[in-house]
């Protein structure tokens, strides 16, 4: 027998089938499994037709039972027989999950470190359906099959009697029958609740936030769509079940790794937080406050302005204007590289946006693709009429030491200035008592793309939005879209950069609107204190 000193602490068995090995299991292997630090086995059954061939490195165990069995009563018992016969002396704890269970590895490790029992059966306690409770004969709960842990001593007590349990089933559920077997042959042992929660998807919501409950197919299998905006408790869980599509695995894994906290339908708000309570309340008005999530910030060096990747968007023929902008930012150790945008591309017939707005969208596609190709982590993008604050360097250094600002710099978007209009300020002003820091959550009407600091995590969703086959909106609308997805997007106050609006806009021209180009009037609307910005009496109007 392997000594306790050399025994591994835990092993995981994934109960699946040969078809799921090529769908959900591949999704698991491309999401959470690479960071899973323990031994792992996959358990499948035999197929009537030719069985698939799997790499020996995967530790796939083909059990002597029908691969399509549902519920997988025989598979479950045979999996535990395998662990008992082959590996009892090798591990302290044996864990099993269904193939449609997502493992939040970081939370699971915390949970497993808190399990220190010689004889236990730990998971999500349940008592069965009311109509079957009497025949189950259980006076205590069993663990749901989504995921549970069995101690080595417990396995040693019930596993020798598994054949008896297989011949005396009373219910058509693998988890209830396993629970009955453990209760019967492990001295009345029942399921103990895990120290960190395991979460079940009981319902989802439609685009309007209305609840859509789950259904079952003709074989009793659960049919449910994993929510696009999961409640916060899912991110705190060790296991989440079920995720019925590969897309659900990829979507949720991205949300977990990037700490995305999307706008939530009202049904999911209890006990939840969101990245942006302002837009949350704009979309789903609440009579009670919504919590803002506090995100973990990865350890990293202090940001050096001189090494920040920075671009200034311009067009051919505006070299004098762009050089003036470059010179102003150079005084703050920001080295802008000219990026020549797209111009004169015709507007699609299906859109009402201007030609300039359409060309800006095309320009941003090219620029973001350039940043991805260069593997840039943070990118500052300014327009060629951007005017920095006279104390830009000082204010920027203060920003990156503020936790809420750094949440944006480390995984979202920080707007260094905005052209927020009266309606937008009316929304933002309602949060003056709760948002008093240097960075404030934006609203749906917070505009201004003339000075934005992007984290690379936002590149792909921005590209997806720009390339989507929907009626295109002006580029400024992408920021509220990212908030809906759960990215932190905030506005620096006071603005570190403003826009020189005294010349005709190339994005949305207003040739007959003199007030639109009145800097004093616009500064009052946008709350720019223009005396604080690098506006020289020598500045020309183009």
Coordinates of C-alpha atoms in Angstrom, one line a residue:
X1 CA 0.0 0.0 0.0
X2 CA 1.2 3.5 -0.8
X3 CA 2.3 5.3 2.3
X4 CA 0.4 8.4 3.6
X5 CA 3.5 10.5 2.9
X6 CA 3.5 9.6 -0.8
X7 CA -0.3 9.7 -1.2
X8 CA -1.7 12.4 -3.4
X9 CA -4.4 14.5 -1.8
X10 CA -7.2 14.4 -4.4
X11 CA -8.3 13.0 -7.7
X12 CA -11.2 14.1 -9.9
X13 CA -13.4 11.9 -12.0
X14 CA -15.5 13.4 -14.8
X15 CA -18.6 11.3 -15.6
X16 CA -19.2 11.8 -19.3
X17 CA -19.9 9.9 -22.6
X18 CA -17.9 9.5 -25.8
X19 CA -20.0 12.2 -27.6
X20 CA -19.5 14.8 -24.9
X21 CA -15.8 14.1 -25.0
X22 CA -15.8 15.9 -28.3
X23 CA -18.0 18.8 -27.2
X24 CA -18.3 19.8 -23.5
X25 CA -15.1 18.0 -22.4
X26 CA -13.1 19.8 -25.1
X27 CA -14.6 23.1 -23.9
X28 CA -13.5 22.2 -20.3
X29 CA -10.0 21.3 -21.5
X30 CA -9.8 24.7 -23.2
X31 CA -11.1 26.7 -20.2
X32 CA -10.7 25.5 -16.5
X33 CA -8.9 22.2 -16.9
X34 CA -5.4 23.6 -17.8
X35 CA -5.2 25.3 -14.3
X36 CA -6.6 22.2 -12.5
X37 CA -3.6 21.0 -10.3
X38 CA -4.8 17.5 -9.4
X39 CA -5.0 14.1 -11.2
X40 CA -8.0 13.7 -13.5
X41 CA -9.8 10.8 -15.1
X42 CA -12.7 10.7 -17.7
X43 CA -15.2 7.9 -17.4
X44 CA -17.2 6.9 -20.5
X45 CA -19.2 3.8 -21.4
X46 CA -19.1 1.4 -24.3
X47 CA -20.8 2.2 -27.6
X48 CA -22.8 -0.2 -29.7
X49 CA -20.9 1.0 -32.7
X50 CA -17.1 1.5 -33.0
X51 CA -15.7 3.3 -29.9
X52 CA -13.7 6.5 -30.3
X53 CA -10.0 6.5 -29.7
X54 CA -8.6 8.9 -27.1
X55 CA -5.1 9.8 -26.2
X56 CA -3.6 7.8 -23.4
X57 CA -2.6 11.1 -21.8
X58 CA -6.3 11.9 -21.1
X59 CA -6.8 9.0 -18.7
X60 CA -10.1 8.0 -20.3
X61 CA -11.6 4.9 -18.6
X62 CA -14.1 2.9 -20.7
X63 CA -16.6 1.3 -18.3
X64 CA -18.4 -2.0 -19.1
X65 CA -21.8 -0.3 -19.5
X66 CA -23.9 1.4 -22.2
X67 CA -22.3 4.8 -23.0
X68 CA -25.8 6.4 -23.7
X69 CA -27.2 5.3 -20.3
X70 CA -29.3 8.0 -18.7
X71 CA -29.6 8.5 -15.8
X72 CA -26.0 7.0 -15.5
X73 CA -26.7 4.8 -12.5
X74 CA -24.4 1.9 -13.7
X75 CA -21.7 4.4 -14.9
X76 CA -21.7 6.0 -11.5
X77 CA -21.3 2.8 -9.5
X78 CA -18.7 1.5 -11.9
X79 CA -16.7 4.7 -11.7
X80 CA -16.5 4.3 -7.9
X81 CA -15.7 0.6 -8.2
X82 CA -12.7 1.6 -10.5
X83 CA -11.4 4.1 -8.0
X84 CA -11.8 1.6 -5.2
X85 CA -10.1 -1.2 -7.0
X86 CA -7.3 0.8 -8.7
X87 CA -6.6 3.9 -6.6
X88 CA -7.9 3.5 -3.1
X89 CA -4.4 3.7 -1.5
X90 CA -3.2 6.5 -3.8
X91 CA -5.5 9.4 -2.8
X92 CA -7.0 10.9 0.3
X93 CA -10.1 12.3 -1.4
X94 CA -12.0 11.3 -4.5
X95 CA -14.1 13.9 -6.3
X96 CA -16.7 13.4 -9.1
X97 CA -18.4 15.9 -11.3
X98 CA -20.7 15.8 -14.4
X99 CA -19.3 16.8 -17.8
X100 CA -21.6 19.8 -17.8
X101 CA -20.2 21.2 -14.5
X102 CA -17.8 24.2 -14.6
X103 CA -15.1 24.2 -12.0
X104 CA -13.9 27.5 -10.7
X105 CA -10.4 26.2 -9.9
X106 CA -9.3 28.9 -7.5
X107 CA -12.5 28.6 -5.4
X108 CA -12.4 24.8 -5.5
X109 CA -8.8 24.8 -4.2
X110 CA -9.9 26.9 -1.2
X111 CA -12.8 24.6 -0.6
X112 CA -10.7 21.4 -0.8
X113 CA -8.1 22.9 1.6
X114 CA -10.9 23.3 4.2
X115 CA -12.0 19.7 3.9
X116 CA -10.1 17.8 6.6
X117 CA -12.1 14.7 7.5
X118 CA -11.4 11.0 7.6
X119 CA -14.9 9.8 6.9
X120 CA -17.0 12.2 4.8
X121 CA -19.3 12.7 1.9
X122 CA -19.3 16.4 0.9
X123 CA -21.3 18.2 -1.8
X124 CA -24.7 19.8 -2.4
X125 CA -27.2 18.2 0.0
X126 CA -30.6 17.1 -1.4
X127 CA -33.5 14.9 -0.2
X128 CA -35.0 13.8 -3.6
X129 CA -38.3 14.6 -5.1
X130 CA -41.3 14.5 -2.7
X131 CA -42.9 11.5 -4.5
X132 CA -39.8 9.4 -4.1
X133 CA -38.6 10.3 -0.6
X134 CA -40.4 7.5 1.1
X135 CA -39.1 4.8 -1.1
X136 CA -35.5 6.1 -0.9
X137 CA -35.5 5.3 2.8
X138 CA -33.1 8.1 3.6
X139 CA -33.3 9.9 6.9
X140 CA -30.6 12.3 5.8
X141 CA -29.5 14.0 2.5
X142 CA -27.5 12.7 -0.4
X143 CA -25.2 14.8 -2.6
X144 CA -26.4 15.9 -6.0
X145 CA -24.4 14.5 -8.9
X146 CA -23.2 17.8 -10.2
X147 CA -20.1 17.5 -7.9
X148 CA -19.2 15.9 -4.6
X149 CA -16.2 14.7 -2.6
X150 CA -15.8 11.3 -0.9
X151 CA -13.0 10.6 1.6
X152 CA -10.8 7.5 1.2
X153 CA -12.1 5.8 4.3
X154 CA -15.7 6.4 3.1
X155 CA -15.0 4.8 -0.2
X156 CA -13.4 1.9 1.5
X157 CA -16.6 1.3 3.5
X158 CA -19.2 1.3 0.8
X159 CA -17.4 0.3 -2.4
X160 CA -17.1 -3.4 -1.5
X161 CA -20.9 -3.5 -1.4
X162 CA -21.6 -1.6 -4.7
X163 CA -22.9 -4.7 -6.5
X164 CA -25.5 -5.1 -3.8
X165 CA -26.5 -1.5 -4.2
X166 CA -26.7 -1.9 -8.0
X167 CA -29.2 -4.8 -7.6
X168 CA -31.4 -3.0 -5.1
X169 CA -32.1 0.4 -6.7
X170 CA -35.4 2.0 -6.1
X171 CA -35.1 5.3 -8.0
X172 CA -34.0 6.3 -11.5
X173 CA -31.3 8.7 -10.3
X174 CA -27.6 8.0 -10.0
X175 CA -27.0 10.5 -7.2
X176 CA -29.8 9.2 -5.0
X177 CA -28.8 5.6 -5.5
X178 CA -25.2 6.4 -4.6
X179 CA -26.4 8.3 -1.6
X180 CA -28.5 5.3 -0.5
X181 CA -25.5 3.0 -0.9
X182 CA -23.2 5.3 1.2
X183 CA -25.9 5.7 3.9
X184 CA -26.5 2.0 4.0
X185 CA -22.9 0.8 4.1
X186 CA -20.9 3.7 5.6
X187 CA -22.6 3.8 9.0
X188 CA -25.5 6.1 8.1
X189 CA -23.2 8.7 6.5
X190 CA -25.0 11.5 4.7
X191 CA -24.1 14.5 2.5
X192 CA -22.4 17.4 4.2
X193 CA -22.6 20.9 2.7
X194 CA -19.4 22.2 1.1
X195 CA -17.7 25.1 2.8
X196 CA -17.8 27.1 -0.5
X197 CA -21.1 27.0 -2.4
X198 CA -22.0 24.9 -5.4
X199 CA -24.4 26.6 -7.7
X200 CA -27.2 25.2 -9.8
X201 CA -28.7 27.0 -12.8
X202 CA -32.5 26.8 -12.0
X203 CA -33.7 29.4 -14.6
X204 CA -32.4 32.0 -17.0
X205 CA -33.9 35.3 -18.4
X206 CA -34.8 36.7 -21.8
X207 CA -33.6 40.0 -23.2
X208 CA -36.3 41.9 -21.3
X209 CA -35.2 40.3 -18.0
X210 CA -38.2 38.0 -17.7
X211 CA -37.6 34.6 -16.1
X212 CA -37.4 31.5 -18.4
X213 CA -37.6 28.3 -16.3
X214 CA -36.0 25.0 -17.3
X215 CA -37.6 22.1 -19.0
X216 CA -36.7 18.4 -19.6
X217 CA -36.5 16.4 -22.8
X218 CA -38.2 13.0 -23.3
X219 CA -35.4 11.2 -21.5
X220 CA -35.6 13.5 -18.5
X221 CA -32.5 15.5 -19.3
X222 CA -32.4 19.1 -18.3
X223 CA -32.9 21.7 -21.0
X224 CA -31.7 25.2 -20.0
X225 CA -29.7 28.0 -21.5
X226 CA -26.9 29.3 -19.3
X227 CA -27.5 33.0 -18.5
X228 CA -25.4 35.5 -20.5
X229 CA -25.3 37.6 -17.3
X230 CA -24.9 35.2 -14.4
X231 CA -25.6 36.3 -10.8
X232 CA -22.6 37.2 -8.6
X233 CA -23.0 34.0 -6.5
X234 CA -21.9 32.0 -9.6
X235 CA -18.5 33.7 -9.5
X236 CA -18.1 32.9 -5.8
X237 CA -18.9 29.2 -6.3
X238 CA -16.5 26.3 -6.5
X239 CA -18.8 24.5 -9.1
X240 CA -21.5 25.7 -11.4
X241 CA -24.0 23.3 -13.1
X242 CA -25.2 22.8 -15.7
X243 CA -23.6 24.4 -18.7
X244 CA -25.1 22.6 -21.7
X245 CA -23.1 24.1 -24.5
X246 CA -19.5 24.7 -25.3
X247 CA -20.3 28.3 -25.9
X248 CA -21.5 28.6 -22.3
X249 CA -18.2 27.2 -21.0
X250 CA -16.2 29.8 -23.0
X251 CA -18.5 32.7 -22.1
X252 CA -18.5 32.0 -18.4
X253 CA -14.8 31.2 -18.2
X254 CA -14.0 34.6 -19.8
X255 CA -16.3 36.3 -17.3
X256 CA -14.5 34.4 -14.4
X257 CA -11.0 35.2 -15.6
X258 CA -11.6 38.8 -16.5
X259 CA -13.8 39.4 -13.4
X260 CA -16.6 40.7 -15.6
X261 CA -19.8 41.7 -13.8
X262 CA -22.5 42.3 -16.4
X263 CA -25.7 44.3 -16.1
X264 CA -28.1 41.9 -14.5
X265 CA -31.9 41.3 -15.0
X266 CA -33.8 42.1 -11.8
X267 CA -34.3 38.3 -11.1
X268 CA -30.5 38.0 -10.5
X269 CA -29.9 41.1 -8.4
X270 CA -30.4 39.7 -4.9
X271 CA -27.0 39.3 -3.3
X272 CA -25.3 40.4 -6.6
X273 CA -23.1 43.3 -7.6
X274 CA -22.4 44.8 -11.0
X275 CA -19.5 46.7 -12.5
X276 CA -21.6 49.8 -13.1
X277 CA -24.7 50.5 -10.9
X278 CA -25.4 53.7 -12.9
X279 CA -26.1 51.9 -16.2
X280 CA -27.7 49.0 -14.2
X281 CA -30.3 51.5 -12.9
X282 CA -30.7 53.1 -16.3
X283 CA -31.6 49.8 -17.9
X284 CA -33.5 48.2 -14.9
X285 CA -34.6 51.1 -12.6
X286 CA -34.5 50.0 -8.9
X287 CA -35.9 51.5 -5.8
X288 CA -33.0 50.2 -3.8
X289 CA -29.2 50.7 -4.3
X290 CA -27.3 48.2 -6.4
X291 CA -23.8 47.3 -5.1
X292 CA -20.7 47.9 -7.2
X293 CA -18.3 45.0 -7.4
X294 CA -14.8 45.5 -6.0
X295 CA -12.4 43.7 -8.3
X296 CA -9.0 42.2 -7.6
X297 CA -6.2 44.0 -9.2
X298 CA -3.2 41.9 -10.4
X299 CA 0.2 42.8 -9.1
X300 CA 2.1 44.9 -11.6
X301 CA 4.7 47.6 -11.7
X302 CA 3.9 51.3 -11.5
X303 CA 2.8 52.6 -14.9
X304 CA 5.5 54.6 -16.7
X305 CA 4.0 57.3 -18.9
X306 CA 7.1 57.3 -21.2
X307 CA 6.6 53.6 -22.0
X308 CA 2.8 53.8 -22.5
X309 CA 1.8 52.8 -26.0
X310 CA -0.1 55.8 -27.4
X311 CA -1.6 56.7 -30.7
X312 CA -3.1 59.9 -32.1
X313 CA -5.8 59.3 -34.8
X314 CA -5.5 61.8 -37.7
X315 CA -6.0 62.1 -41.4
X316 CA -3.6 63.1 -44.2
X317 CA -3.6 66.8 -44.6
X318 CA -3.8 67.6 -40.9
X319 CA -0.1 67.3 -40.1
X320 CA 0.1 70.8 -38.4
X321 CA -2.8 70.0 -36.1
X322 CA -1.5 66.6 -35.1
X323 CA 2.0 67.9 -34.5
X324 CA 0.6 70.5 -32.1
X325 CA -1.2 67.7 -30.2
X326 CA 1.9 65.5 -30.2
X327 CA 4.0 68.4 -28.8
X328 CA 1.5 69.0 -26.0
X329 CA 1.5 65.4 -24.8
X330 CA 5.3 65.2 -25.1
X331 CA 5.5 67.8 -22.3
X332 CA 3.9 65.1 -20.1
X333 CA 6.2 62.3 -21.3
X334 CA 3.5 60.8 -23.5
X335 CA 4.9 59.9 -26.9
X336 CA 2.1 59.8 -29.4
X337 CA 2.4 57.9 -32.7
X338 CA 0.3 59.1 -35.6
X339 CA -2.2 56.6 -36.8
X340 CA -3.8 57.6 -40.1
X341 CA -7.5 56.8 -40.2
X342 CA -9.9 55.7 -42.9
X343 CA -11.6 58.4 -44.9
X344 CA -14.0 58.7 -47.8
X345 CA -15.5 55.2 -47.5
X346 CA -19.1 55.2 -48.4
X347 CA -21.8 54.7 -45.8
X348 CA -23.9 51.5 -45.9
X349 CA -27.5 52.0 -47.0
X350 CA -28.8 50.4 -43.8
X351 CA -27.4 53.1 -41.4
X352 CA -28.2 56.6 -40.4
X353 CA -24.8 57.5 -39.1
X354 CA -22.6 60.1 -40.8
X355 CA -19.8 59.3 -43.2
X356 CA -17.3 60.5 -40.6
X357 CA -18.8 58.2 -37.9
X358 CA -18.7 55.2 -40.3
X359 CA -15.0 55.9 -41.2
X360 CA -14.1 56.3 -37.5
X361 CA -15.6 52.8 -36.9
X362 CA -13.4 51.5 -39.7
X363 CA -10.4 53.3 -38.3
X364 CA -10.9 51.8 -34.9
X365 CA -11.1 48.3 -36.4
X366 CA -7.7 48.8 -38.0
X367 CA -6.2 50.3 -34.9
X368 CA -7.4 47.6 -32.5
X369 CA -6.2 44.9 -34.8
X370 CA -2.8 46.7 -34.9
X371 CA -2.7 46.7 -31.1
X372 CA -3.7 43.0 -30.9
X373 CA -1.0 42.0 -33.5
X374 CA 1.6 44.0 -31.5
X375 CA 0.4 42.3 -28.3
X376 CA 0.0 45.6 -26.5
X377 CA -1.4 45.4 -22.9
X378 CA -2.6 49.0 -22.5
X379 CA -3.1 51.6 -25.2
X380 CA -3.9 55.3 -25.0
X381 CA -5.8 56.5 -28.1
X382 CA -6.4 60.2 -28.6
X383 CA -7.8 62.2 -31.4
X384 CA -5.8 64.9 -33.1
X385 CA -7.7 67.8 -31.4
X386 CA -7.2 66.5 -27.9
X387 CA -5.9 69.0 -25.3
X388 CA -4.3 67.7 -22.1
X389 CA -4.7 69.2 -18.7
X390 CA -1.8 71.4 -17.6
X391 CA -1.2 69.0 -14.7
X392 CA -1.8 65.8 -16.8
X393 CA 1.2 63.9 -15.4
X394 CA 0.4 64.6 -11.8
X395 CA -3.3 63.7 -12.2
X396 CA -2.6 60.5 -14.2
X397 CA -0.2 59.3 -11.5
X398 CA -2.9 59.9 -8.9
X399 CA -5.4 58.0 -11.0
X400 CA -3.4 54.8 -11.2
X401 CA -3.1 54.7 -7.4
X402 CA -6.8 54.9 -7.0
X403 CA -8.4 51.4 -6.7
X404 CA -11.5 52.1 -8.8
X405 CA -9.4 53.8 -11.5
X406 CA -6.9 50.9 -11.6
X407 CA -9.8 48.5 -12.0
X408 CA -10.3 50.1 -15.4
X409 CA -6.6 50.4 -16.2
X410 CA -6.1 46.7 -15.3
X411 CA -9.1 45.2 -17.2
X412 CA -11.4 47.8 -18.7
X413 CA -11.6 51.3 -20.1
X414 CA -10.7 54.7 -18.5
X415 CA -12.1 57.7 -20.3
X416 CA -9.7 60.6 -19.7
X417 CA -12.3 63.1 -20.9
X418 CA -15.9 63.3 -22.1
X419 CA -18.4 65.4 -24.0
X420 CA -21.2 64.6 -21.6
X421 CA -24.3 66.7 -22.3
X422 CA -27.0 67.9 -19.9
X423 CA -29.1 64.7 -20.0
X424 CA -26.0 62.6 -19.2
X425 CA -25.0 64.8 -16.3
X426 CA -28.5 64.6 -14.9
X427 CA -28.0 60.9 -14.6
X428 CA -24.5 61.0 -13.2
X429 CA -25.4 63.7 -10.7
X430 CA -27.8 61.4 -9.0
X431 CA -24.7 59.4 -7.8
X432 CA -22.7 62.3 -6.4
X433 CA -23.1 61.0 -2.8
X434 CA -21.9 57.5 -3.6
X435 CA -19.2 58.3 -6.2
X436 CA -16.8 60.7 -4.8
X437 CA -13.5 59.4 -6.1
X438 CA -11.3 60.3 -9.1
X439 CA -13.0 57.9 -11.5
X440 CA -16.8 57.8 -11.9
X441 CA -19.0 55.2 -13.6
X442 CA -20.2 56.3 -16.9
X443 CA -23.9 56.5 -18.0
X444 CA -25.4 55.5 -21.3
X445 CA -25.1 59.1 -22.4
X446 CA -21.4 59.6 -21.5
X447 CA -19.7 60.4 -24.8
X448 CA -16.3 61.3 -26.0
X449 CA -13.7 59.1 -27.7
X450 CA -11.0 61.8 -27.9
X451 CA -8.8 60.4 -25.1
X452 CA -9.3 56.8 -24.0
X453 CA -7.0 54.3 -22.1
X454 CA -7.8 50.7 -23.2
X455 CA -6.8 47.5 -21.5
X456 CA -6.2 44.6 -24.0
X457 CA -9.1 42.6 -22.4
X458 CA -11.5 45.0 -24.2
X459 CA -10.0 44.6 -27.7
X460 CA -11.9 41.5 -28.8
X461 CA -15.3 42.7 -27.6
X462 CA -14.8 46.1 -29.2
X463 CA -13.9 44.4 -32.5
X464 CA -16.9 42.1 -32.2
X465 CA -19.2 45.1 -31.7
X466 CA -17.7 47.0 -34.6
X467 CA -18.0 44.1 -37.0
X468 CA -21.4 42.9 -35.9
X469 CA -24.1 42.6 -38.6
X470 CA -26.4 45.0 -36.9
X471 CA -27.4 48.6 -37.6
X472 CA -24.2 50.4 -36.7
X473 CA -24.1 53.1 -34.1
X474 CA -21.6 55.9 -33.6
X475 CA -18.4 54.6 -32.1
X476 CA -19.0 56.4 -28.7
X477 CA -21.8 53.9 -28.0
X478 CA -19.3 51.1 -27.6
X479 CA -18.5 52.2 -24.0
X480 CA -22.0 51.6 -22.7
X481 CA -22.0 48.2 -24.6
X482 CA -18.8 47.2 -22.7
X483 CA -20.5 48.1 -19.4
X484 CA -23.4 45.8 -20.3
X485 CA -20.9 43.0 -20.8
X486 CA -19.4 43.7 -17.3
X487 CA -16.2 45.6 -18.0
X488 CA -15.3 48.5 -15.7
X489 CA -15.6 51.7 -17.7
X490 CA -15.2 54.9 -15.9
X491 CA -14.6 58.6 -16.5
X492 CA -11.8 60.6 -14.9
X493 CA -12.9 63.7 -13.0
X494 CA -11.6 66.3 -13.4
X495 CA -11.1 65.4 -17.1
X496 CA -7.5 64.9 -17.9
X497 CA -8.1 65.8 -21.5
X498 CA -10.7 67.9 -23.4
X499 CA -11.5 68.3 -27.1
X500 CA -10.8 71.4 -29.1
X501 CA -14.3 71.8 -30.6
X502 CA -13.5 75.2 -32.3
X503 CA -13.0 73.7 -35.7
X504 CA -15.5 71.8 -37.9
X505 CA -15.9 68.2 -36.8
X506 CA -14.9 65.5 -39.3
X507 CA -17.0 63.0 -37.5
X508 CA -20.4 64.8 -37.4
X509 CA -20.2 68.2 -39.1
X510 CA -22.6 71.0 -37.9
X511 CA -21.6 73.8 -40.3
X512 CA -24.5 76.1 -39.4
X513 CA -24.3 75.7 -35.6
X514 CA -22.0 78.4 -34.3
X515 CA -22.8 77.6 -30.6
X516 CA -21.6 74.1 -31.2
X517 CA -18.1 75.5 -31.8
X518 CA -18.2 78.0 -29.0
X519 CA -15.5 76.7 -26.6
X520 CA -16.8 78.8 -23.6
X521 CA -20.3 77.5 -24.0
X522 CA -19.3 73.9 -24.6
X523 CA -17.0 74.0 -21.6
X524 CA -19.9 75.0 -19.4
X525 CA -22.0 72.2 -20.7
X526 CA -19.3 69.5 -20.5
X527 CA -17.9 70.9 -17.2
X528 CA -14.5 71.7 -18.5
X529 CA -12.6 74.4 -16.6
X530 CA -10.8 75.5 -19.7
X531 CA -8.2 77.6 -17.9
X532 CA -6.7 74.3 -16.6
X533 CA -5.9 73.0 -20.1
X534 CA -3.1 73.6 -22.5
X535 CA -4.9 76.1 -24.7
X536 CA -2.5 78.7 -26.0
X537 CA -3.4 82.1 -27.4
X538 CA -1.3 81.0 -30.4
X539 CA -3.6 78.1 -31.1
X540 CA -5.1 78.4 -34.6
X541 CA -8.5 77.3 -35.6
X542 CA -8.6 74.7 -38.4

